[in-house]
PDB file of C-alpha atoms in Angstrom:
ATOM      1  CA  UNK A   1      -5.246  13.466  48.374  1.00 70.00           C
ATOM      2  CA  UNK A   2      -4.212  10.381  46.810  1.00 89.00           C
ATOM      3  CA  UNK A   3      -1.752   8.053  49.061  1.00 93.00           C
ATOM      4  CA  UNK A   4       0.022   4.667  47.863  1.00 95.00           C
ATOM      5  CA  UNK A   5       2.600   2.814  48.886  1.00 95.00           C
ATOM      6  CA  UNK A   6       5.980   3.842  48.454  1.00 96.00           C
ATOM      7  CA  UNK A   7       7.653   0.833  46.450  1.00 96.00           C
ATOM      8  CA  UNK A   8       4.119   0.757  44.721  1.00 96.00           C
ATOM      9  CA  UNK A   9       5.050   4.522  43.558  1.00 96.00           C
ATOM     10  CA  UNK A  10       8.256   3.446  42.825  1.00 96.00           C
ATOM     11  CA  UNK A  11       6.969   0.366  40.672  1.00 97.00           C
ATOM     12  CA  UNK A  12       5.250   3.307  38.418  1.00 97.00           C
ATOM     13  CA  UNK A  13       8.595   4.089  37.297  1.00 97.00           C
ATOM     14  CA  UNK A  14       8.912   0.238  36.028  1.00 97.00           C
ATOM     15  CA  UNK A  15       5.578  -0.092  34.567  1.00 97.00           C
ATOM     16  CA  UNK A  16       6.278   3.811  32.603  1.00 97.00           C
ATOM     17  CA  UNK A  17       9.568   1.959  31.022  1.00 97.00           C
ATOM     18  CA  UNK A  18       7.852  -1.112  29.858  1.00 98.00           C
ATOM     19  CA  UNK A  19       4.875   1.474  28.093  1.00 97.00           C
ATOM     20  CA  UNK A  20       7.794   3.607  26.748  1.00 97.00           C
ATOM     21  CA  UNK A  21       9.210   0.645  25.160  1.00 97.00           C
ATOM     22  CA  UNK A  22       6.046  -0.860  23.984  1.00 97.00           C
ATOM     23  CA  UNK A  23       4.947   2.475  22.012  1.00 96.00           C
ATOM     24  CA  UNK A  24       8.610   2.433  20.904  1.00 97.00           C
ATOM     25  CA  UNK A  25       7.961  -0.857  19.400  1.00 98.00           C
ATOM     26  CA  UNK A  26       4.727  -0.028  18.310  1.00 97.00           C
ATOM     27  CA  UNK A  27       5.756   2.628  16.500  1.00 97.00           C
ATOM     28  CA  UNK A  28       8.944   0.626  15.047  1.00 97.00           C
ATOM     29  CA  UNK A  29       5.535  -1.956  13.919  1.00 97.00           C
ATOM     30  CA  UNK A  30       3.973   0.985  11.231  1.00 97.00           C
ATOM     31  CA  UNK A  31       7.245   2.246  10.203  1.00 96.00           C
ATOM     32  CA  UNK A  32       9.073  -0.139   9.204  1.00 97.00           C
ATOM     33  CA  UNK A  33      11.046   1.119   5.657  1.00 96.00           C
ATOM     34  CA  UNK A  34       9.363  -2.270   4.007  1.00 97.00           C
ATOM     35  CA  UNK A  35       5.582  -0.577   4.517  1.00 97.00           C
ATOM     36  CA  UNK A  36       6.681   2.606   1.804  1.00 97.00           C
ATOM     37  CA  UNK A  37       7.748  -0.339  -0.078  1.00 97.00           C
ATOM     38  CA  UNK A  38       4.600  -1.712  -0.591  1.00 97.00           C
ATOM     39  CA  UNK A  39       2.922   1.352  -1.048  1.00 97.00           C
ATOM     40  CA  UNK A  40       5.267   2.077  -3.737  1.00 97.00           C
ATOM     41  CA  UNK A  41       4.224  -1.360  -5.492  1.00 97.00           C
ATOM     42  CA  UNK A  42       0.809  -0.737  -4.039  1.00 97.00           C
ATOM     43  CA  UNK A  43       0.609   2.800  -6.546  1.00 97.00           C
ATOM     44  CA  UNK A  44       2.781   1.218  -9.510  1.00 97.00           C
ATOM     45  CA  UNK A  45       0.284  -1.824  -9.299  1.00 97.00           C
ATOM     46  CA  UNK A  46      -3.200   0.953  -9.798  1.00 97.00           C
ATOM     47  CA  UNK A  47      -0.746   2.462 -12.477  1.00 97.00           C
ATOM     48  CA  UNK A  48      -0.478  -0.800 -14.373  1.00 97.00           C
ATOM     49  CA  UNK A  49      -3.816  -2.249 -13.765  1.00 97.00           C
ATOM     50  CA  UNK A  50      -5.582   1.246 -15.420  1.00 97.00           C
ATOM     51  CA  UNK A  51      -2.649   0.182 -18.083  1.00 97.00           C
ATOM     52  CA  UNK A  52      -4.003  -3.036 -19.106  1.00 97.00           C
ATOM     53  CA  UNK A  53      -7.288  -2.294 -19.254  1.00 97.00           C
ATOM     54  CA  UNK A  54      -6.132   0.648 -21.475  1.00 97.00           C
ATOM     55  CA  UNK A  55      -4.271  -1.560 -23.329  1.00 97.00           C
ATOM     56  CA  UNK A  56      -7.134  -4.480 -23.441  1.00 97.00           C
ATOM     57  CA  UNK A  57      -9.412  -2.077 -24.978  1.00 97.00           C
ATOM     58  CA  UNK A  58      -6.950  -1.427 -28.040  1.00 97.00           C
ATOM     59  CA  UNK A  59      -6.628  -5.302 -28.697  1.00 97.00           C
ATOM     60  CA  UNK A  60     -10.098  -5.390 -28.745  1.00 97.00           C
ATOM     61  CA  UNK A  61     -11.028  -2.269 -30.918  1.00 97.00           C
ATOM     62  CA  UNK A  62      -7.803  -3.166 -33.347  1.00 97.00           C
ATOM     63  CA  UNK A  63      -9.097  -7.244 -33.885  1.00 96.00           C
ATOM     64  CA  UNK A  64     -12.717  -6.391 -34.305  1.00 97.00           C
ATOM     65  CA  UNK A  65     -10.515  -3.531 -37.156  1.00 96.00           C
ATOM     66  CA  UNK A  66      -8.855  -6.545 -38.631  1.00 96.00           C
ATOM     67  CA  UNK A  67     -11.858  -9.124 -38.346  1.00 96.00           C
ATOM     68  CA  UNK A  68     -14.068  -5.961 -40.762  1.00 96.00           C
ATOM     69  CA  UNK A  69     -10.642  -6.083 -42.887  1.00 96.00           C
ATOM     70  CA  UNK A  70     -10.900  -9.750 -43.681  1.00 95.00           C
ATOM     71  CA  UNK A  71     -14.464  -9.596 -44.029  1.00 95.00           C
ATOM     72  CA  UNK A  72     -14.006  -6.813 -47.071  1.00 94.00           C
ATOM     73  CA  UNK A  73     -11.291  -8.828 -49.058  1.00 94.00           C
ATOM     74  CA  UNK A  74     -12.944 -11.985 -48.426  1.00 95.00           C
ATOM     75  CA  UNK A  75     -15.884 -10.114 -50.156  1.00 95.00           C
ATOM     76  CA  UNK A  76     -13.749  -8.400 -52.952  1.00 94.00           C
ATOM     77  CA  UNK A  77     -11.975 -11.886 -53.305  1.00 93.00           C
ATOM     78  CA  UNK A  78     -15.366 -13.871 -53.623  1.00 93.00           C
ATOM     79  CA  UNK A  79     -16.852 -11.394 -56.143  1.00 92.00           C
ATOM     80  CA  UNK A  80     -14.166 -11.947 -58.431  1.00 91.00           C
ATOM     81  CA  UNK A  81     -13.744 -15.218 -58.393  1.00 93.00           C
ATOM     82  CA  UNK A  82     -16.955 -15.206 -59.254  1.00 89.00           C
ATOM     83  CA  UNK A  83     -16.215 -13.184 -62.388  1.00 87.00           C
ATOM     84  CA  UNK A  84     -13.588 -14.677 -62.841  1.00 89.00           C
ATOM     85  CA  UNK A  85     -15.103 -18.313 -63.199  1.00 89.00           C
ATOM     86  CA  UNK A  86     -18.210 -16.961 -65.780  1.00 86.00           C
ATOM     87  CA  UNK A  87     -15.222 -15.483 -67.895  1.00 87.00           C
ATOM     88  CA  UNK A  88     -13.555 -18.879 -67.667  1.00 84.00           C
ATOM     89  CA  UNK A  89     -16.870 -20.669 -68.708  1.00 87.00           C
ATOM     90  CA  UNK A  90     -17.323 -18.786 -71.637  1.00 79.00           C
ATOM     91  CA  UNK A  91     -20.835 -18.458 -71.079  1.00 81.00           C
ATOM     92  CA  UNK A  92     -21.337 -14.667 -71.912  1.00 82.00           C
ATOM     93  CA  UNK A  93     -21.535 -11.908 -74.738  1.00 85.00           C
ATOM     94  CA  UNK A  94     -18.195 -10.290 -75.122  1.00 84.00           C
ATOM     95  CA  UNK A  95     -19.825  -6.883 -74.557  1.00 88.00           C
ATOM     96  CA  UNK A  96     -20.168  -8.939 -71.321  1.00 89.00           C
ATOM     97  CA  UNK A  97     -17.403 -10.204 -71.079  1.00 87.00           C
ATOM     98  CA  UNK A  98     -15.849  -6.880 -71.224  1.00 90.00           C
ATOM     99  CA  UNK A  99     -17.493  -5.520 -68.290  1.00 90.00           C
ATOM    100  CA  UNK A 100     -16.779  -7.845 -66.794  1.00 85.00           C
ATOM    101  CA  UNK A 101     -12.892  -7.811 -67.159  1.00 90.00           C
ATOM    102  CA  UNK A 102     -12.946  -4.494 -66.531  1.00 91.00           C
ATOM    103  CA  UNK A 103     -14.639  -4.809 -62.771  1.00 90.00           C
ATOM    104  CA  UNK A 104     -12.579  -7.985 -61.905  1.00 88.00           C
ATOM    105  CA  UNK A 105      -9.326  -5.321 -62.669  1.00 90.00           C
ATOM    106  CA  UNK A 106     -10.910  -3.033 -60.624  1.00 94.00           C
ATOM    107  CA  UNK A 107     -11.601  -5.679 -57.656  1.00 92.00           C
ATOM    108  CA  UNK A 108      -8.371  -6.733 -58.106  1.00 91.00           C
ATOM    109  CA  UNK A 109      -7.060  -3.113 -57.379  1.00 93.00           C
ATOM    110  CA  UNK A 110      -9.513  -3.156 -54.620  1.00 94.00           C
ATOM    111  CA  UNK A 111      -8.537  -6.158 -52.959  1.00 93.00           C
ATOM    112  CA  UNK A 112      -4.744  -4.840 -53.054  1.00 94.00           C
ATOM    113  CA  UNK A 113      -6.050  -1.444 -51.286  1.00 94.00           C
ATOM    114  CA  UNK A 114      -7.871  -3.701 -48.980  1.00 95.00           C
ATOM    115  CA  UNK A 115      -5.323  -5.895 -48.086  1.00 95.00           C
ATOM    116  CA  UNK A 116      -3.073  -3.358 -47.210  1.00 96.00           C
ATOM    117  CA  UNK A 117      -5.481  -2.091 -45.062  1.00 96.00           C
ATOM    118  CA  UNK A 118      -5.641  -5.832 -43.510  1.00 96.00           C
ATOM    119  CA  UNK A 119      -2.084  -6.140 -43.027  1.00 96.00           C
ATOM    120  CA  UNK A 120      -1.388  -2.346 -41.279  1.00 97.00           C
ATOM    121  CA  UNK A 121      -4.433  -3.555 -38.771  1.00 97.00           C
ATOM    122  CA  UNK A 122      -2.902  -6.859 -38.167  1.00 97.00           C
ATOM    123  CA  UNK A 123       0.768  -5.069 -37.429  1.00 97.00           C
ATOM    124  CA  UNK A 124      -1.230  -3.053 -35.167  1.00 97.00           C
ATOM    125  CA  UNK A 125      -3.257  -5.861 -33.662  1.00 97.00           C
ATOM    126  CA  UNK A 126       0.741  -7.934 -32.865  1.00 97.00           C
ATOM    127  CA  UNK A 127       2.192  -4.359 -31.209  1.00 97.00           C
ATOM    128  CA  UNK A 128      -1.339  -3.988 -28.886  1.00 97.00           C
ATOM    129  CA  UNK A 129      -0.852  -7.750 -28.080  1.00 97.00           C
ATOM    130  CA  UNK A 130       2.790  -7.229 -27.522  1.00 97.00           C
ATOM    131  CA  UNK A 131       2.170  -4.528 -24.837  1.00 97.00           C
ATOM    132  CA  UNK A 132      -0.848  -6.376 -23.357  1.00 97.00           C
ATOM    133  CA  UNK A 133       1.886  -9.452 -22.780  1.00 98.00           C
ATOM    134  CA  UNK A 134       4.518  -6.892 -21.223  1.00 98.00           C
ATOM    135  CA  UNK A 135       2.052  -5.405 -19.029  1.00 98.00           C
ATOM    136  CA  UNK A 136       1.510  -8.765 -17.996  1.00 97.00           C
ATOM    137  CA  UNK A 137       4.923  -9.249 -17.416  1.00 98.00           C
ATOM    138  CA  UNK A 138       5.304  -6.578 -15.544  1.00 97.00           C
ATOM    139  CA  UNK A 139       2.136  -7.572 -13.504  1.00 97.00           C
ATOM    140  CA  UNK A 140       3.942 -10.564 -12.414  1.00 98.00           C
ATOM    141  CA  UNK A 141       7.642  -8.748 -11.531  1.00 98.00           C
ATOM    142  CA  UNK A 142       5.426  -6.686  -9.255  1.00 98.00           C
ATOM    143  CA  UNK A 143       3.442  -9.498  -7.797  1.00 97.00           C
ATOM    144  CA  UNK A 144       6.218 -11.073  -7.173  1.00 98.00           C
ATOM    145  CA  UNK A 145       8.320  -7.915  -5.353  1.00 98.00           C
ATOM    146  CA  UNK A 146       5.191  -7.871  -3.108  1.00 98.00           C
ATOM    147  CA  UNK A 147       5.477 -11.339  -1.992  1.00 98.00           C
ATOM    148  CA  UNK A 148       8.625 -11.038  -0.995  1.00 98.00           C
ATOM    149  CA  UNK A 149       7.679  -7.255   0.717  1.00 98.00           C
ATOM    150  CA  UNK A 150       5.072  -9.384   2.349  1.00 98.00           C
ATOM    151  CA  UNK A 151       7.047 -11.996   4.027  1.00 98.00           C
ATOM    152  CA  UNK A 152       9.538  -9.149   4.939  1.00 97.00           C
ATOM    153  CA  UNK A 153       6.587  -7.226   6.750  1.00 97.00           C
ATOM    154  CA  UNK A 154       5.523 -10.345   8.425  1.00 98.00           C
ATOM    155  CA  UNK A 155       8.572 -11.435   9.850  1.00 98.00           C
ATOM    156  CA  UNK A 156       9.482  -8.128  10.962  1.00 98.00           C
ATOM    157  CA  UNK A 157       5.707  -8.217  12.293  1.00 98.00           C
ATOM    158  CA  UNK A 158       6.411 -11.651  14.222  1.00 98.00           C
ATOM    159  CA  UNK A 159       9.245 -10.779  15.875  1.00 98.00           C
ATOM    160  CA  UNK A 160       8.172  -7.445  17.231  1.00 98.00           C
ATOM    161  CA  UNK A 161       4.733  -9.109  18.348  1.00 98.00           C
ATOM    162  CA  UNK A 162       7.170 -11.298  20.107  1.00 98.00           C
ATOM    163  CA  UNK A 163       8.646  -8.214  22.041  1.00 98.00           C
ATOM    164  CA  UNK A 164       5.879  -6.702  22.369  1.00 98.00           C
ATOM    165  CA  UNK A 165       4.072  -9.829  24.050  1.00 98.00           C
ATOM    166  CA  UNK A 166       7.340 -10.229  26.447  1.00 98.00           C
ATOM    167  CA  UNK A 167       6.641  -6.304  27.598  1.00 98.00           C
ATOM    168  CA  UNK A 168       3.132  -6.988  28.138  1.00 98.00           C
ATOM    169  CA  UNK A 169       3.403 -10.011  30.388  1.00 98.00           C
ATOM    170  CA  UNK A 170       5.947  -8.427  31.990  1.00 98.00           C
ATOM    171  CA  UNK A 171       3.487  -5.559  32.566  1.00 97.00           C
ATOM    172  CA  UNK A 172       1.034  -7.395  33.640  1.00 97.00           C
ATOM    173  CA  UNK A 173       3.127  -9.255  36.427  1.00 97.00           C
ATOM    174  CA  UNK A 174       4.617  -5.653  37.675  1.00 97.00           C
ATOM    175  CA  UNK A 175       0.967  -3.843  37.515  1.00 97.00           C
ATOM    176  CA  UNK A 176      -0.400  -7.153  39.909  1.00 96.00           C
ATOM    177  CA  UNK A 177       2.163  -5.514  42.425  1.00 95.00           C
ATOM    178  CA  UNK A 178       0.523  -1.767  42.454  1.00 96.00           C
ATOM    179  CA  UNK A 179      -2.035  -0.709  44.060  1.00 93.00           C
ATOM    180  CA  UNK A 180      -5.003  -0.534  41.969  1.00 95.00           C
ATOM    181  CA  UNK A 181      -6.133   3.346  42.362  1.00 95.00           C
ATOM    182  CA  UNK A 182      -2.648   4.612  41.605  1.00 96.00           C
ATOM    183  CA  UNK A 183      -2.899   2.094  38.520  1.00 97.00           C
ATOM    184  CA  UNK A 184      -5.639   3.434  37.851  1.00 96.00           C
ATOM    185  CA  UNK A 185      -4.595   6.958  38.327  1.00 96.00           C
ATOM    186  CA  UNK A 186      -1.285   6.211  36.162  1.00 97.00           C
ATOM    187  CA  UNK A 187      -3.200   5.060  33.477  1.00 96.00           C
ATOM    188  CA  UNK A 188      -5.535   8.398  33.168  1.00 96.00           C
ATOM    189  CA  UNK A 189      -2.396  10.592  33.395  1.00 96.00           C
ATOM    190  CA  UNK A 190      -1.032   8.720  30.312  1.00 95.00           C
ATOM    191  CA  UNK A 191      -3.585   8.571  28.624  1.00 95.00           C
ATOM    192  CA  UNK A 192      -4.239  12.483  29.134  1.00 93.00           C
ATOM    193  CA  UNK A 193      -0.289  13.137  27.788  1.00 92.00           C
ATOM    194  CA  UNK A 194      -0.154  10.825  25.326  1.00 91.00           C
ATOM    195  CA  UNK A 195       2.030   8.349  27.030  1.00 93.00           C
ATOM    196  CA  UNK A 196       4.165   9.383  29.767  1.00 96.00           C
ATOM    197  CA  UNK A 197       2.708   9.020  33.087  1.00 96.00           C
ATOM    198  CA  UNK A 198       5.031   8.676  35.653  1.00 97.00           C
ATOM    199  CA  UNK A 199       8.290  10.653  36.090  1.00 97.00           C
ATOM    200  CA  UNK A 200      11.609   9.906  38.466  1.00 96.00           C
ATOM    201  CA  UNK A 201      11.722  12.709  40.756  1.00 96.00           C
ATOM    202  CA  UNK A 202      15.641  13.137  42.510  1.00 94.00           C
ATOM    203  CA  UNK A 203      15.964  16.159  44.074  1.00 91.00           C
ATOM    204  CA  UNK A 204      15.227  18.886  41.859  1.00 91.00           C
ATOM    205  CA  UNK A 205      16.207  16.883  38.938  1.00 93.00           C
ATOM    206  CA  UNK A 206      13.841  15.055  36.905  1.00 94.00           C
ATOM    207  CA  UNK A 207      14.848  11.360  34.788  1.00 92.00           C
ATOM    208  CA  UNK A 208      12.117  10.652  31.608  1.00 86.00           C
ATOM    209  CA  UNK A 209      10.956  14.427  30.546  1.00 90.00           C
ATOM    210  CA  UNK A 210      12.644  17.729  32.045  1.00 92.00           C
ATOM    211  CA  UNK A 211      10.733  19.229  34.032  1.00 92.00           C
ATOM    212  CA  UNK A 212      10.832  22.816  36.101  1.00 91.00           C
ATOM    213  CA  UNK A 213       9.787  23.384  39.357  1.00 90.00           C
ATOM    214  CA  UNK A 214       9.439  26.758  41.212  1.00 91.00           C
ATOM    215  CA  UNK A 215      10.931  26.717  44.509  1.00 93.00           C
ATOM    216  CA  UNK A 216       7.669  26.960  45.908  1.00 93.00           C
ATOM    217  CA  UNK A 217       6.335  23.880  44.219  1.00 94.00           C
ATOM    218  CA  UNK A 218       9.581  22.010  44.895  1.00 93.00           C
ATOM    219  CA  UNK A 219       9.663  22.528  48.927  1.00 93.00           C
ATOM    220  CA  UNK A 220       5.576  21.322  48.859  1.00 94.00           C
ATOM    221  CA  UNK A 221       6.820  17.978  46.771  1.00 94.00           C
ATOM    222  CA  UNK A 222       9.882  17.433  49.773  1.00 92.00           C
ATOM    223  CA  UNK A 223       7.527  17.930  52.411  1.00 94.00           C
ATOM    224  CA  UNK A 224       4.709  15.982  51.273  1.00 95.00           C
ATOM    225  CA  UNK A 225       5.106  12.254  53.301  1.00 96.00           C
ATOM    226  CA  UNK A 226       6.289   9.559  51.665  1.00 95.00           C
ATOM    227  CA  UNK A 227       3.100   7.605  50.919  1.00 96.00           C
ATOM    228  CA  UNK A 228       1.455  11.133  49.291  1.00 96.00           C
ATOM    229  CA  UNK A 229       1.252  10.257  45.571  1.00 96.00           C
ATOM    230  CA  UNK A 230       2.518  13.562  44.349  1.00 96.00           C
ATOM    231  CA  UNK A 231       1.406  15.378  41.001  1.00 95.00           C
ATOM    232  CA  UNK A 232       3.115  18.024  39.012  1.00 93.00           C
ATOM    233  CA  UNK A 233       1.351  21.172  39.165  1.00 90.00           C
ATOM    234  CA  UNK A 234       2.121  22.359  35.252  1.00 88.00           C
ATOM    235  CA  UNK A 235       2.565  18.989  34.047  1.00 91.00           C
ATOM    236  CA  UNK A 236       0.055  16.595  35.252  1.00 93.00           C
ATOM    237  CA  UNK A 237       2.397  13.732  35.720  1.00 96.00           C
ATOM    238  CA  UNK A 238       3.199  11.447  38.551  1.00 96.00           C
ATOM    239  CA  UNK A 239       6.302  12.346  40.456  1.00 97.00           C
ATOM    240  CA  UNK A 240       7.908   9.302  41.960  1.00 97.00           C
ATOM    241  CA  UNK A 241      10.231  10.594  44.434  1.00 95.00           C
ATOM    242  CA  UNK A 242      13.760   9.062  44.730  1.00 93.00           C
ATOM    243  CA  UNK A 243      17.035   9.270  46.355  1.00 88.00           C
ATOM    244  CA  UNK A 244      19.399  11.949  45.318  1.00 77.00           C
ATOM    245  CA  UNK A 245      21.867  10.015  42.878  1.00 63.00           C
TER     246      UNK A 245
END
């Protein structure tokens, strides 16, 4: 049988409303509306980022497209110039020079295929590098929603570190008071139930979780003395016993 002072027993009941509203505030701490928030941004940022690199790889297959489409008029280009400039220097046959006529006409109608081609990889190449720069735009309109989530968070975070460091210094001056078994013992119970350990007992009539006694039970709690820290059969909690209200 466990035995305690009375105003000890009674200081349970002060020590159980500081823990009450420490898990309150602890619980206020990871769900706060600002954390869905920022897991919102948090998912819309992986979204974006798998963008971009989506979007990265297009610039980069569509340039090396236009870079190859350059590289074949440059070609076409150079090849009949160079026709071009042994026609001009009158320096061949005319069967030759025939031929040769004839293949800078084709290159020419080459080079206008080819150019084509150029300029439909370059439009290509400005929309890819358009969407790469409003990905990045959006990047930074979401980088910039999550700093300001962030300092939301954090000063929510400060000031309910604040409470909760007034509640446990508070604790911690009330718990000096108790004796240190039935500290002890409060501490297991809670700890057992998930965070109630103590309960206001008036009468029949319980104050911090309804509770029912059998008449049995109830007549044992009355007649137990004073000092007898009392238990709750079907419960397991700490019954501080008060004066009918």
């Amino acid at each position: 049988m466990t035995t305690a002072p009375v105003a000890d027993q009674r200081r349970l009941l002060d020590i159980q409303a500081l823990d009450t509203r420490a898990a309150r505030l602890n619980h206020q701490r990871r769900s706060l509306p600002v954390h869905a928030a920022l897991a919102e941004l948090d998912g819309r940022a992986e979204d974006l980022a798998r963008a971009q690199r989506e979007a990265r790889t297009v610039v980069s297959d569509v340039r090396r497209e236009v870079t190859k489409a350059e590289t074949d008029v440059a070609q076409v280009r150079d090849r009949a110039a160079r026709h071009q400039k042994r026609l001009d220097d009158g320096t061949v046959s005319a069967k030759e020079a025939q031929a040769l006529q004839h293949e800078v006409e084709q290159l020419a109608r080459r080079q206008g295929v080819l150019e084509e081609i150029e300029l439909e990889a370059m439009e290509r190449l400005e929309q890819a590098e358009g969407r790469v720069a409003e990905l990045a735009a959006q990047e930074a309109a979401i980088a910039a929603d999550v700093a300001r989530h962030t300092a939301e968070r954090d000063a929510a975070y400060a000031e309910l570190d604040a409470q909760l460091a007034e509640v446990q210094a508070e604790r911690e001056k009330v718990a000096a008071q108790i004796d240190a078994a039935l500290l002890t013992m409060y501490d297991r119970v809670r700890s057992r139930t998930g965070g109630l350990g103590a309960v206001a007992l008036y009468g029949s009539r319980t104050e911090g979780a309804q509770l029912d006694f059998s008449l049995t039970e109830l007549e044992a709690i009355h007649a137990a003395p004073p000092e007898q820290v009392v238990v709750a059969e079907d419960y397991g909690y700490i019954l501080v016993r008060m004066a009918e209200k």
